[in-house]
PDB file of C-alpha atoms in Angstrom:
ATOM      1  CA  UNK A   1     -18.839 -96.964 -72.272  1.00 85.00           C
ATOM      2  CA  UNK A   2     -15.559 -95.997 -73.803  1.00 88.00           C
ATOM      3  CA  UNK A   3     -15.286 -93.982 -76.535  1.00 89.00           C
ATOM      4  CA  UNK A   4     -11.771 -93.051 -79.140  1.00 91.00           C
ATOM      5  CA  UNK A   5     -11.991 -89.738 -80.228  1.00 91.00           C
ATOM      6  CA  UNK A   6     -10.191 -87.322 -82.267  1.00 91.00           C
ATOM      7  CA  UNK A   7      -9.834 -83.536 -80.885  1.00 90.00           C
ATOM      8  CA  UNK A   8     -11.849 -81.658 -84.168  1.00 88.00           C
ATOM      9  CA  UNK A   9      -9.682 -78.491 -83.272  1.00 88.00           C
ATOM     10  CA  UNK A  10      -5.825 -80.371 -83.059  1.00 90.00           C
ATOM     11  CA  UNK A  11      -6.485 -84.145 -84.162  1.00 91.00           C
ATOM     12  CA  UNK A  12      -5.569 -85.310 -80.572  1.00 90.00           C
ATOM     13  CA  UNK A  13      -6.457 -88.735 -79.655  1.00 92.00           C
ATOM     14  CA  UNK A  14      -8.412 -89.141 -76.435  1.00 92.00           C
ATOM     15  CA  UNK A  15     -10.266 -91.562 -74.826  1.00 91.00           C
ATOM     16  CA  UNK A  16     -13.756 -90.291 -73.108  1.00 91.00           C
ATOM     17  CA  UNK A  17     -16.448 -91.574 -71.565  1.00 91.00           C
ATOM     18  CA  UNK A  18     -19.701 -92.145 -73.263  1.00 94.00           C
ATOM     19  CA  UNK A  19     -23.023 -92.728 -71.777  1.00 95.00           C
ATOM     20  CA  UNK A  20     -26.432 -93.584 -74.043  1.00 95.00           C
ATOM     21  CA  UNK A  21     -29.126 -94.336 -71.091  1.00 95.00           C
ATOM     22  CA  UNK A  22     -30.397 -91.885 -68.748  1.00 95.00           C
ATOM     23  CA  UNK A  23     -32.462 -93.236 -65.909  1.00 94.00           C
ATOM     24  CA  UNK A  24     -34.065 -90.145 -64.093  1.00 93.00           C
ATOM     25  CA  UNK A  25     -34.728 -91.969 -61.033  1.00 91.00           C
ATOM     26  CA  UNK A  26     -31.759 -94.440 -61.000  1.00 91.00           C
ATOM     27  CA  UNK A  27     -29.270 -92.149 -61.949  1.00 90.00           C
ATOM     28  CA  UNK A  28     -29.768 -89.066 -61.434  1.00 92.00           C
ATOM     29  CA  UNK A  29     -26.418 -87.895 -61.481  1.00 92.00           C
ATOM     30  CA  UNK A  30     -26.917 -88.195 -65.220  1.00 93.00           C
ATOM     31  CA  UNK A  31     -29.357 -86.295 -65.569  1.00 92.00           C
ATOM     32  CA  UNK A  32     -27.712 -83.146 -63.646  1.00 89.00           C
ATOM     33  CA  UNK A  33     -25.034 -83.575 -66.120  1.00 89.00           C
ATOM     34  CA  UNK A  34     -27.515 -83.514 -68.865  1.00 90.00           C
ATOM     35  CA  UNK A  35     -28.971 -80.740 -67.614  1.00 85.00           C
ATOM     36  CA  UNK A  36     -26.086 -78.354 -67.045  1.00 81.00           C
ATOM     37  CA  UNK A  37     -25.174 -79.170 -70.212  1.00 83.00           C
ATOM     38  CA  UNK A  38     -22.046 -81.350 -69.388  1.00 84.00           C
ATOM     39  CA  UNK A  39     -23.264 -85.009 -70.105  1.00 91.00           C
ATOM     40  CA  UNK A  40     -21.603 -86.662 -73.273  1.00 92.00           C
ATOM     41  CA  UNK A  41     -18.905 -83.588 -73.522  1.00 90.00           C
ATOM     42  CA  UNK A  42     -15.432 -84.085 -74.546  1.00 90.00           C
ATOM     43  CA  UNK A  43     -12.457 -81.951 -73.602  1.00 87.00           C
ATOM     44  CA  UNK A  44      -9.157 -82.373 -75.573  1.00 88.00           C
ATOM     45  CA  UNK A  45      -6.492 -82.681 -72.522  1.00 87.00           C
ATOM     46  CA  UNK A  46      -4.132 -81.200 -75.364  1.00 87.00           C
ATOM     47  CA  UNK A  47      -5.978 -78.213 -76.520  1.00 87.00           C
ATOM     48  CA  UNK A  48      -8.923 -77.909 -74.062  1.00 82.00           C
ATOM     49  CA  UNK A  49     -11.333 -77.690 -76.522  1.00 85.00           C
ATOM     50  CA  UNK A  50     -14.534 -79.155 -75.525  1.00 87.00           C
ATOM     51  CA  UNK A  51     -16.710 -81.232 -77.674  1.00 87.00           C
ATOM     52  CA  UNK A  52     -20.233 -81.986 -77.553  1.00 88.00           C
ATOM     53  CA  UNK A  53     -20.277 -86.321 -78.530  1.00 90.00           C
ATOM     54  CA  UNK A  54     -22.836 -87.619 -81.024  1.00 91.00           C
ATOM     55  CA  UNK A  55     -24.438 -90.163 -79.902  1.00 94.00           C
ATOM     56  CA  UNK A  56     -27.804 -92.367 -79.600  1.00 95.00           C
ATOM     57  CA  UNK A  57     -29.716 -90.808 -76.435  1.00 95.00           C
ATOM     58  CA  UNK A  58     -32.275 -92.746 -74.521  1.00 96.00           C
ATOM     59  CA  UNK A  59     -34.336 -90.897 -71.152  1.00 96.00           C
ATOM     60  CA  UNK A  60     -36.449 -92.485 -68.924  1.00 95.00           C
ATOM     61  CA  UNK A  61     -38.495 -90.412 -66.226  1.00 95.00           C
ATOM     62  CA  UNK A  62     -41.013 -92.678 -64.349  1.00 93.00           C
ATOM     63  CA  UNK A  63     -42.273 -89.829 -62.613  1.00 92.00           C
ATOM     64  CA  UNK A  64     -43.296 -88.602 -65.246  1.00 93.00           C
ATOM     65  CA  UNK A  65     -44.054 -91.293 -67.597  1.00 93.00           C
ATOM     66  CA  UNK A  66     -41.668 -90.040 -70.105  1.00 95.00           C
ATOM     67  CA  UNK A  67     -39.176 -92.535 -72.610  1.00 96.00           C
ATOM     68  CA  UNK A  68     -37.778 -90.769 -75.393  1.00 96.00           C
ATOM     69  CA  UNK A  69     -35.032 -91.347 -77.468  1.00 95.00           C
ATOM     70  CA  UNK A  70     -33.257 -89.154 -79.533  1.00 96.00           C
ATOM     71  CA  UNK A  71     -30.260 -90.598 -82.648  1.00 95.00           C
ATOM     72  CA  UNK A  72     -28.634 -87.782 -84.144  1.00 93.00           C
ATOM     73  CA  UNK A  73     -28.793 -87.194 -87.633  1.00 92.00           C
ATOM     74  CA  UNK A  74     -25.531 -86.304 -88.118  1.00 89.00           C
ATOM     75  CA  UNK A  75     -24.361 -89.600 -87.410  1.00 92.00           C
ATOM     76  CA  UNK A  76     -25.879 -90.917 -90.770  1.00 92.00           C
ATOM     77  CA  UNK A  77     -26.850 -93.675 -89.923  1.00 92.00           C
ATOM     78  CA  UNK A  78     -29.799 -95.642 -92.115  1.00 93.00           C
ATOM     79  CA  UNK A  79     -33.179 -96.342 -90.721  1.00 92.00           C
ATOM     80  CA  UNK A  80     -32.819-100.170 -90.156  1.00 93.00           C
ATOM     81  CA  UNK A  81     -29.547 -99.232 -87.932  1.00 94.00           C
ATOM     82  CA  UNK A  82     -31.298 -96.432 -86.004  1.00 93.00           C
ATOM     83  CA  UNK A  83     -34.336 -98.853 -85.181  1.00 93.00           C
ATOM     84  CA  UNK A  84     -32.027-101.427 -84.317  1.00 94.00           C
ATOM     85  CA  UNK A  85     -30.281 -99.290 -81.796  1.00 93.00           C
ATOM     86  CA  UNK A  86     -33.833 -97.599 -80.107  1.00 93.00           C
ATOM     87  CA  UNK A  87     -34.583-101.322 -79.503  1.00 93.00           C
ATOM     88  CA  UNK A  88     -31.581-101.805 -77.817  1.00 94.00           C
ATOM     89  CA  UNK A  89     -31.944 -99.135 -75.739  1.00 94.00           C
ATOM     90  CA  UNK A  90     -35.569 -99.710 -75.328  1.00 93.00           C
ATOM     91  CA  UNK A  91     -34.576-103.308 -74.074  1.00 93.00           C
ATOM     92  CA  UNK A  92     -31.910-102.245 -71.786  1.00 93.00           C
ATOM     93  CA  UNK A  93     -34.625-100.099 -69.837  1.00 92.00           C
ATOM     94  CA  UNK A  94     -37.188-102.808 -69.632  1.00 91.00           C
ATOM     95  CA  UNK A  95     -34.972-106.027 -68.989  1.00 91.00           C
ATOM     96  CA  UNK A  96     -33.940-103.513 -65.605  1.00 89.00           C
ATOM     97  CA  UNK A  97     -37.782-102.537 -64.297  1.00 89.00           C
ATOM     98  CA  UNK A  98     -39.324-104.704 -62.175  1.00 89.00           C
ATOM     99  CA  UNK A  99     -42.177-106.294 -63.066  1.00 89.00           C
ATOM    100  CA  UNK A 100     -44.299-104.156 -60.692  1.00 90.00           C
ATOM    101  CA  UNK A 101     -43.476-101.484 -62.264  1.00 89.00           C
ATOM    102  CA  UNK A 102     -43.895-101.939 -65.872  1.00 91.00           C
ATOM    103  CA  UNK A 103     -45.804 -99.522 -67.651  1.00 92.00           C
ATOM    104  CA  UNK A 104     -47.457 -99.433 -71.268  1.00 91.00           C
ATOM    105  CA  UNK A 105     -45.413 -96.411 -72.055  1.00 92.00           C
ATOM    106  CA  UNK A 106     -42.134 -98.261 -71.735  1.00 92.00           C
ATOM    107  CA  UNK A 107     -43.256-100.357 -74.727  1.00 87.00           C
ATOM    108  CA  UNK A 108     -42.830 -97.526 -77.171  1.00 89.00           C
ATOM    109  CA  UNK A 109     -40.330 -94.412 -77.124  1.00 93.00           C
ATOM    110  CA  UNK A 110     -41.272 -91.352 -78.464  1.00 93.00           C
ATOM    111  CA  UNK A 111     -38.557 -90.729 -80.979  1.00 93.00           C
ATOM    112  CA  UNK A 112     -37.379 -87.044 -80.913  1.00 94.00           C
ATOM    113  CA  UNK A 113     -35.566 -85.719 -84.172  1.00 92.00           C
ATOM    114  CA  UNK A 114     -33.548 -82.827 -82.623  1.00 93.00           C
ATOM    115  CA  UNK A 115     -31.792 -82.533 -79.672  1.00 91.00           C
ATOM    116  CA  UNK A 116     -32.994 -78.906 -78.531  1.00 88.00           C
ATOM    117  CA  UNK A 117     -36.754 -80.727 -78.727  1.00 92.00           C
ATOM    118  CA  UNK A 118     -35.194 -83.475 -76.522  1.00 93.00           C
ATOM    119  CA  UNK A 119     -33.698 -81.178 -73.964  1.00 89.00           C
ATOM    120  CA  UNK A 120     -37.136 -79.204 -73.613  1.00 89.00           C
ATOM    121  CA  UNK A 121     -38.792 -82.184 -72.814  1.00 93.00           C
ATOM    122  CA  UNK A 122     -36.458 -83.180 -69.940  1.00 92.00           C
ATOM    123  CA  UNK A 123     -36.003 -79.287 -68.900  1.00 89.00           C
ATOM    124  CA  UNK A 124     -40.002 -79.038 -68.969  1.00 90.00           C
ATOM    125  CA  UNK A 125     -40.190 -81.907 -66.068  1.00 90.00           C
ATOM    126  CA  UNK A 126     -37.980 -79.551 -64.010  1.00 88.00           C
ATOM    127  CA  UNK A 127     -40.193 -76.806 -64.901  1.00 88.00           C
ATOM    128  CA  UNK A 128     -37.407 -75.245 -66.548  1.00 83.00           C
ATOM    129  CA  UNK A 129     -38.481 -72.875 -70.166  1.00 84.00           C
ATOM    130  CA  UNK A 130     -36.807 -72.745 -73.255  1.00 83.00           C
ATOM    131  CA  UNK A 131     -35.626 -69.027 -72.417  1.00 85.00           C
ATOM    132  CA  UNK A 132     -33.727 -70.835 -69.127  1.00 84.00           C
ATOM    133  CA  UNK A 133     -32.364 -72.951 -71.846  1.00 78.00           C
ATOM    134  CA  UNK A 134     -31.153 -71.040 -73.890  1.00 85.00           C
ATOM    135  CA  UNK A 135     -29.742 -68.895 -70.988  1.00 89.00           C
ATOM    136  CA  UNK A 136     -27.452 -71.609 -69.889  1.00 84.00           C
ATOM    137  CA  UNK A 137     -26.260 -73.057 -73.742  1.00 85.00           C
ATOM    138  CA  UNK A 138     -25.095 -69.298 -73.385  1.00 92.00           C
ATOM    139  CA  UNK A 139     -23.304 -70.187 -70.113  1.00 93.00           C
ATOM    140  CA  UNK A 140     -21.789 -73.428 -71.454  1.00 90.00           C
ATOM    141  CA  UNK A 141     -19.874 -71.359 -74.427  1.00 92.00           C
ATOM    142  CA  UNK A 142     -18.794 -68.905 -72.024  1.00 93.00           C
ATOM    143  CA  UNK A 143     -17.557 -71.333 -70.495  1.00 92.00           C
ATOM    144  CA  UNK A 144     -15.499 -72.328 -73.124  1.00 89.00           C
ATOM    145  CA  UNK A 145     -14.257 -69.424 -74.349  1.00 92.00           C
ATOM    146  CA  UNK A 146     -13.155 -68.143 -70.927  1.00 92.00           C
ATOM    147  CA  UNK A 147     -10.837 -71.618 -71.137  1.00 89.00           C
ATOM    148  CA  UNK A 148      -9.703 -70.832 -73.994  1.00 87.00           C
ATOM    149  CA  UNK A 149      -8.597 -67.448 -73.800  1.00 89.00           C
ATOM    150  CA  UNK A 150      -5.603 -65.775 -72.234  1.00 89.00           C
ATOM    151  CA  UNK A 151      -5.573 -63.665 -69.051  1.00 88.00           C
ATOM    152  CA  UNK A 152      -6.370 -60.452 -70.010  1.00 90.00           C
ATOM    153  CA  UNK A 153      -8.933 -61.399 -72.678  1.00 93.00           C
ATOM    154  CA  UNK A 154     -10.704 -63.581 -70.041  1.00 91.00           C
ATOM    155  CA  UNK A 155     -11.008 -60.874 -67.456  1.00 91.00           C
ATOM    156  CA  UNK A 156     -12.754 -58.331 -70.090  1.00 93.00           C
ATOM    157  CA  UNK A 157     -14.859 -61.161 -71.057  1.00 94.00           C
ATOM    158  CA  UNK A 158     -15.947 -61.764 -67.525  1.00 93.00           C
ATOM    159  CA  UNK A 159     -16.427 -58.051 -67.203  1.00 92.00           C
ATOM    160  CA  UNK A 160     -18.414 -57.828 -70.355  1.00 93.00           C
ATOM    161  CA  UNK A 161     -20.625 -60.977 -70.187  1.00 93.00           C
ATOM    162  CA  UNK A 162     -20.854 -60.733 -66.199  1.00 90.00           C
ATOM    163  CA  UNK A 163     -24.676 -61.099 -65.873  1.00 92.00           C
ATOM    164  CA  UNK A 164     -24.020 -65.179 -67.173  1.00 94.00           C
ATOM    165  CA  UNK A 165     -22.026 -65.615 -64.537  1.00 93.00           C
ATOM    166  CA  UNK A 166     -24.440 -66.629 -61.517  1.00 92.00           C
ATOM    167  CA  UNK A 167     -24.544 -69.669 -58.902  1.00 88.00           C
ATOM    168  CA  UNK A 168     -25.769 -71.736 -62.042  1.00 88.00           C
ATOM    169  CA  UNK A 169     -22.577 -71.100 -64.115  1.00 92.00           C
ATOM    170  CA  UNK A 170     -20.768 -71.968 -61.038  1.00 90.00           C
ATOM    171  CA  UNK A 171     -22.420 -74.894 -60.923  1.00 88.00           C
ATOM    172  CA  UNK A 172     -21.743 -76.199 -64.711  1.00 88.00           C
ATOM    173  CA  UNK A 173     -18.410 -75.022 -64.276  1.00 89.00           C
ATOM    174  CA  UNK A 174     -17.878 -77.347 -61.270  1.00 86.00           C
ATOM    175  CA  UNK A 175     -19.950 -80.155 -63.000  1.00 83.00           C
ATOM    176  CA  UNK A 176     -16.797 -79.674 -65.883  1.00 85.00           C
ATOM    177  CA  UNK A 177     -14.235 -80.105 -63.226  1.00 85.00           C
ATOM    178  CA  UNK A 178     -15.568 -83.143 -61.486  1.00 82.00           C
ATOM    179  CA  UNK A 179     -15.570 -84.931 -65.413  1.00 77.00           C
ATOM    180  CA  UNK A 180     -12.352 -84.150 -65.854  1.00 79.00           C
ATOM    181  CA  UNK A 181     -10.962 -85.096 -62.281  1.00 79.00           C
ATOM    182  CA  UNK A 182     -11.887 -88.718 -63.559  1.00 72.00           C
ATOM    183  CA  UNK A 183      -9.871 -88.377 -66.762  1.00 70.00           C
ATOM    184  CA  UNK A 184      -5.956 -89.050 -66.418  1.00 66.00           C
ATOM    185  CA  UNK A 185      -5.520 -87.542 -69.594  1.00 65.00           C
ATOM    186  CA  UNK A 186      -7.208 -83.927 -68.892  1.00 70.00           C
ATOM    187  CA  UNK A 187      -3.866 -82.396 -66.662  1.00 77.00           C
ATOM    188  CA  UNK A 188      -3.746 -79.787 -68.564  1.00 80.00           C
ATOM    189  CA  UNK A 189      -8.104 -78.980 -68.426  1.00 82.00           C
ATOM    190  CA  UNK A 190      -7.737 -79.200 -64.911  1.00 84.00           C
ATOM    191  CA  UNK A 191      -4.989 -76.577 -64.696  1.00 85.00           C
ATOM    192  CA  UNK A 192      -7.140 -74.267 -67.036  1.00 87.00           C
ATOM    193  CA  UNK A 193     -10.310 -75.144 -65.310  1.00 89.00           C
ATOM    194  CA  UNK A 194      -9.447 -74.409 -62.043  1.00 89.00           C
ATOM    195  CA  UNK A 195      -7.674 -70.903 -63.079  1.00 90.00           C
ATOM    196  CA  UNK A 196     -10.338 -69.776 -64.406  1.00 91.00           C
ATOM    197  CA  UNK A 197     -12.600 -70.555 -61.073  1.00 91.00           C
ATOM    198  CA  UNK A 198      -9.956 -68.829 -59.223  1.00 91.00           C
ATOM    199  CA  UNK A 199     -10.206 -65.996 -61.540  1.00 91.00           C
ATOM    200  CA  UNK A 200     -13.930 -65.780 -61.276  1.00 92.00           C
ATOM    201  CA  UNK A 201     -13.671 -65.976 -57.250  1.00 92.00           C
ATOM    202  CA  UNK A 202     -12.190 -63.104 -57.025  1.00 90.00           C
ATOM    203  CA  UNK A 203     -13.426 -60.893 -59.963  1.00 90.00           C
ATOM    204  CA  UNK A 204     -17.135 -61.491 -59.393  1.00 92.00           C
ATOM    205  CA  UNK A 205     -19.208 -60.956 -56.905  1.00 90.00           C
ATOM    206  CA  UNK A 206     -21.214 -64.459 -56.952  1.00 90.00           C
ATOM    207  CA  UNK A 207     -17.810 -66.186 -57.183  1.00 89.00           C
ATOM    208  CA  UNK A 208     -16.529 -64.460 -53.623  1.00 90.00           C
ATOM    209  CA  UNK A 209     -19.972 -65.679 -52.833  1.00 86.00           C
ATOM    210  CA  UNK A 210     -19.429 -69.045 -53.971  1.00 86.00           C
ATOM    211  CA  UNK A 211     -15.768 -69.162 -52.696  1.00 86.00           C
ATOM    212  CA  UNK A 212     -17.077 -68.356 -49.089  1.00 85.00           C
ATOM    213  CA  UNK A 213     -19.675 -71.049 -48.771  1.00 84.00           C
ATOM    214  CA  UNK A 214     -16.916 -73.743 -49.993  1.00 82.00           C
ATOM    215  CA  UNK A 215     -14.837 -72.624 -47.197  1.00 85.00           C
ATOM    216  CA  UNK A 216     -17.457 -72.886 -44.616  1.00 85.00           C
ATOM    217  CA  UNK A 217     -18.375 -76.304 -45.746  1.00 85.00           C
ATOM    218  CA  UNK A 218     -15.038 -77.355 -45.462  1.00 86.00           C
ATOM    219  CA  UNK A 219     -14.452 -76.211 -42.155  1.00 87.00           C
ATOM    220  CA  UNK A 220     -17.531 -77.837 -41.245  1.00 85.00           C
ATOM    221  CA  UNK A 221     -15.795 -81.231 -42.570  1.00 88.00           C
ATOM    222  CA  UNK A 222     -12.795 -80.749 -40.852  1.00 88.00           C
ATOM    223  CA  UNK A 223     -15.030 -80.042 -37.316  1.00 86.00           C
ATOM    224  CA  UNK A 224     -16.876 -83.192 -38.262  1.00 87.00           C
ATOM    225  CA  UNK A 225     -13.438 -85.022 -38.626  1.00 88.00           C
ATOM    226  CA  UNK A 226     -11.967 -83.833 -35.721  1.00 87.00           C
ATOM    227  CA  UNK A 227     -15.062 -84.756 -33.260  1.00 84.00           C
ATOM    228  CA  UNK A 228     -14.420 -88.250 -35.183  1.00 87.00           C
ATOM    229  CA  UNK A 229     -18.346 -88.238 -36.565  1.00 88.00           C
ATOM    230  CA  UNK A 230     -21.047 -85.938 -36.918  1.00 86.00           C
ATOM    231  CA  UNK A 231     -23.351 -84.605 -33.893  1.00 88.00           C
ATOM    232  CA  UNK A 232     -26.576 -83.152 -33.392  1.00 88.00           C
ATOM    233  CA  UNK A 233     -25.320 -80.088 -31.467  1.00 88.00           C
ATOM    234  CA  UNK A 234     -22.902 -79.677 -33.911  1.00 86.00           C
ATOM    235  CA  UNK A 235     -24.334 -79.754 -37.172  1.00 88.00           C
ATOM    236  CA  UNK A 236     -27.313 -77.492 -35.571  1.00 87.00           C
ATOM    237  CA  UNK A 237     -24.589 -75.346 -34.518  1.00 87.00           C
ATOM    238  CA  UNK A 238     -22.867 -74.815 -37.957  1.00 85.00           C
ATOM    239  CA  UNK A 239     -26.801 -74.363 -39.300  1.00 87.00           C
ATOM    240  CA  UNK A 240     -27.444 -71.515 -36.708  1.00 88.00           C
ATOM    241  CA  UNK A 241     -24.195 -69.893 -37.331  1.00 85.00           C
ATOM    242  CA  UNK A 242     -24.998 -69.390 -41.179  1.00 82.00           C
ATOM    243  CA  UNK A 243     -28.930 -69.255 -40.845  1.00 84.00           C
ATOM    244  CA  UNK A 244     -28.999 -65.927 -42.912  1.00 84.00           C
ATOM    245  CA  UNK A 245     -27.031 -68.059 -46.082  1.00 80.00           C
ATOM    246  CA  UNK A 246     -29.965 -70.050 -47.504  1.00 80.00           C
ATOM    247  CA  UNK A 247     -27.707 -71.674 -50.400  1.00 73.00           C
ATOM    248  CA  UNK A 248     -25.315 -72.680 -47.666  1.00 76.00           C
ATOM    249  CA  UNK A 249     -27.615 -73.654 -45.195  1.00 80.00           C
ATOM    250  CA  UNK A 250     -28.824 -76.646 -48.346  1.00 79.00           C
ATOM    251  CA  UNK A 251     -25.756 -77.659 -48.897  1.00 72.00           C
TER     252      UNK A 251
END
């Protein structure tokens, strides 16, 4: 859903997109965003400043038989209200599984009081610990700050917190872009985002990394657009070609 906010750092008002219901299996773009950290965030096209959204939570992992639902406190809202809203949730998730695949579980979510318990659970079906966690919350206000800063402060940053900047901060930072490539309002986020990722292509050694893979897919797609569809011979060709490159070789 749509959501009016105010930027907390320069009172900007934005409109962002809010979601409430997580379906592992069903959407599992979701959950990648959850999981990187990026679901529910806000980023003030005036000021960049990114903000993490209250709001109700609901998961659902068949797999794994797992419904949880997490209302944050800071919203304030009185126990009548918060039940009222776990129902709805609870019903939204129900009134969409098939019959044949109703389980007792789904009749009762496990209501979890703070978020970092909430994002254990989900990291803990990925096999993911608290310490990976914890590593990539880290990540996430790097992130940020990088964005925020000027030039020269970024590039001692990125020399002085280099060992958070891997293929998974790459990835988050990515995930950031693709949110705000669906915002018209977030010009000026996409002009900050996408200096920094230049920046970090060529001052790190994971970002040339990254930078070179990107290329090779995308010559790949323009060789697939050129034969007019994609081939056996050539896709096996492109896989041969960069057989030693496991990460490119899966995407």
């Amino acid at each position: 859903m749509q959501a009016q906010i105010n930027c907390p750092r320069c009172q900007t008002p934005f409109t962002t997109e809010v979601f409430q219901i997580i379906d592992a299996q069903h959407q599992p773009e979701l959950k990648q965003m959850l999981l990187m950290g990026a679901l529910n965030v806000a980023v003030c096209p005036n000021c960049n400043y990114a903000t993490q959204l209250a709001t109700p939570l609901l998961y659902h992992d068949s797999e794994h038989e797992l419904l949880m639902v997490h209302v944050p406190m800071e919203m304030n809202l009185p126990l009548h209200e918060q039940e009222k809203i776990v129902g709805q949730l609870t019903k939204a998730i129900t009134d969409s599984t098939d019959p044949s695949n109703f389980r007792a579980y789904m009749l009762q979510p496990e209501t979890i009081i703070t978020m970092k318990t909430f994002m254990e659970k989900v990291y803990a079906t990925e096999g993911i610990t608290p310490e990976m966690l914890e590593r990539q919350q880290n990540q996430m206000q790097l992130m940020q700050e990088l964005m925020a800063a000027d030039k020269e402060t970024s590039l001692q940053m990125i020399e002085e917190k280099k060992e958070l900047i891997d293929e998974s901060f790459f990835a988050i930072l990515q995930s950031t872009i693709q949110s705000a490539q669906q915002s018209p309002q977030a010009e000026e986020q996409m002009i900050a985002l996408t200096n920094l990722q230049a920046r970090l292509y060529t001052k790190t050694e994971v970002g040339r990394q990254v930078e070179q893979r990107q290329m090779a897919l995308r010559k790949f797609q323009q060789a697939v657009n050129k034969q007019g569809g994609l081939t056996y011979e050539l896709f096996a060709e492109y896989l041969l070609k960069h057989k030693d490159d496991d990460a490119l070789v899966n995407a």
